[in-house]
Amino acid sequence: QVQLVESGGGLVQAGGSMRLSCAASGTIFSINFMGWYRQAPGKQRELVAGFRSGGMTNYADSVKDRFTISRDNAKNTVYLQMNSLKPEDTAVYYCNAEIRTTMALRVYNYWGQGTQVTVSS
C-alpha cells in the first residue's frame, strides 16, 4: 500500500506565496509520475505541475513562471512553491502519483486527501 501525505495550504493574500509538500510512503518500487492537480468549485480537476520519470516537468499554462515544482527523490517527496498567488488559484490541491509497487509493469494511481488553498483579493 502507498499513502500520499500532503502538507501546506491555507489562506494567503493575493501576491503572496505558499508551499505545498507531498510525501509518498509505503511499498514503492518506482515512481512514474508525481505532481499536483487542483479543483476549484464547479470546475474540473486540472493538472497544475508534475514530474515524469526521467525528470521531465510540465506545468499548466496558468501557473508557468509563478509555480515551481521540485522533488527530493530520497524522500519520495515533491514540493510545489507557489508565488504571486492570484484569487483564481483558489482550489483544493491534490497530490497525485503513478507508482510501481513491484518489478512488474503494473502502475497504480494514488491520490492525496487534498489541501485547501484560498487566495484572498
XYZ file of C-alpha atoms in Angstrom:
121
model
C 0.000 0.000 0.000
C 1.065 3.532 -0.714
C -0.006 6.691 1.035
C 0.392 10.269 -0.100
C 0.564 12.736 2.752
C 0.138 16.392 1.903
C 1.054 19.420 3.953
C 0.792 23.131 3.428
C -2.194 25.014 2.217
C -4.296 27.604 3.959
C -5.199 31.213 3.428
C -2.944 33.773 1.767
C -3.408 37.216 0.301
C -3.107 37.827 -3.408
C 0.517 38.282 -4.382
C 1.687 36.068 -1.557
C 3.459 32.737 -1.564
C 2.805 29.276 -0.245
C 4.499 25.894 -0.399
C 2.839 22.525 -0.586
C 4.535 19.228 0.170
C 3.566 15.680 -0.666
C 5.367 12.636 0.661
C 4.780 9.138 -0.657
C 5.280 6.233 1.706
C 4.756 2.500 1.592
C 5.826 -0.131 -0.899
C 7.396 1.847 -3.731
C 9.480 0.289 -6.477
C 9.469 3.291 -8.775
C 7.511 6.470 -9.384
C 6.413 7.188 -12.947
C 4.719 10.466 -12.151
C 4.282 12.657 -9.117
C 2.660 16.048 -9.058
C -0.233 18.273 -8.191
C -3.745 18.717 -9.502
C -6.301 21.226 -8.340
C -10.054 21.524 -8.400
C -11.949 24.746 -7.926
C -15.671 24.757 -7.115
C -17.720 23.942 -10.171
C -14.667 23.169 -12.273
C -12.915 20.035 -13.417
C -9.781 18.824 -11.762
C -6.750 20.074 -13.672
C -3.058 19.317 -13.692
C -1.009 22.078 -12.066
C 2.513 20.682 -12.268
C 4.242 17.343 -12.205
C 7.390 15.303 -12.685
C 7.596 12.418 -15.117
C 10.174 9.675 -14.699
C 13.338 10.903 -16.325
C 12.931 14.293 -14.724
C 10.694 15.995 -17.268
C 8.338 18.520 -15.730
C 5.164 20.022 -17.046
C 3.096 22.946 -15.869
C -0.317 24.327 -16.581
C -0.036 27.473 -18.680
C -1.832 29.437 -15.982
C 0.919 28.801 -13.414
C 4.060 28.931 -15.529
C 6.576 31.454 -14.215
C 4.753 31.574 -10.873
C 4.821 27.998 -9.575
C 7.827 25.717 -9.284
C 7.743 22.012 -8.614
C 10.750 20.326 -7.067
C 11.455 16.952 -5.571
C 13.551 15.024 -3.091
C 13.947 11.560 -4.577
C 15.437 10.121 -1.397
C 12.292 11.096 0.499
C 9.806 10.396 -2.335
C 8.579 13.918 -1.805
C 7.540 16.676 -4.154
C 7.122 20.318 -3.339
C 5.093 22.984 -5.057
C 6.316 26.504 -4.474
C 3.566 28.921 -5.400
C 4.446 32.584 -5.825
C 2.448 35.600 -6.957
C -0.733 33.834 -5.990
C -3.989 35.019 -7.503
C -7.576 34.583 -6.324
C -8.137 32.263 -9.288
C -5.577 29.884 -7.795
C -8.077 29.150 -5.035
C -8.857 25.443 -5.117
C -8.361 22.143 -3.385
C -4.934 20.903 -4.363
C -4.415 17.155 -4.679
C -1.174 15.268 -4.801
C -1.126 12.504 -7.400
C 1.349 9.742 -8.065
C 1.656 6.868 -10.521
C 3.677 4.202 -8.762
C 5.006 0.748 -9.445
C 4.979 -1.203 -6.212
C 6.926 -4.180 -7.590
C 9.146 -5.027 -10.565
C 6.001 -5.845 -12.508
C 4.951 -3.275 -15.068
C 1.592 -2.505 -13.499
C 1.275 1.097 -12.390
C -1.082 2.192 -9.641
C -2.597 5.638 -9.372
C -2.773 7.259 -5.931
C -4.291 10.486 -4.658
C -3.729 12.519 -1.536
C -6.595 13.709 0.596
C -6.419 17.237 -0.777
C -5.477 20.513 0.834
C -7.367 23.777 0.527
C -5.570 26.813 -0.851
C -7.503 30.058 -0.592
C -6.173 33.283 -2.057
C -7.956 36.419 -0.907
C -8.106 39.528 -3.053
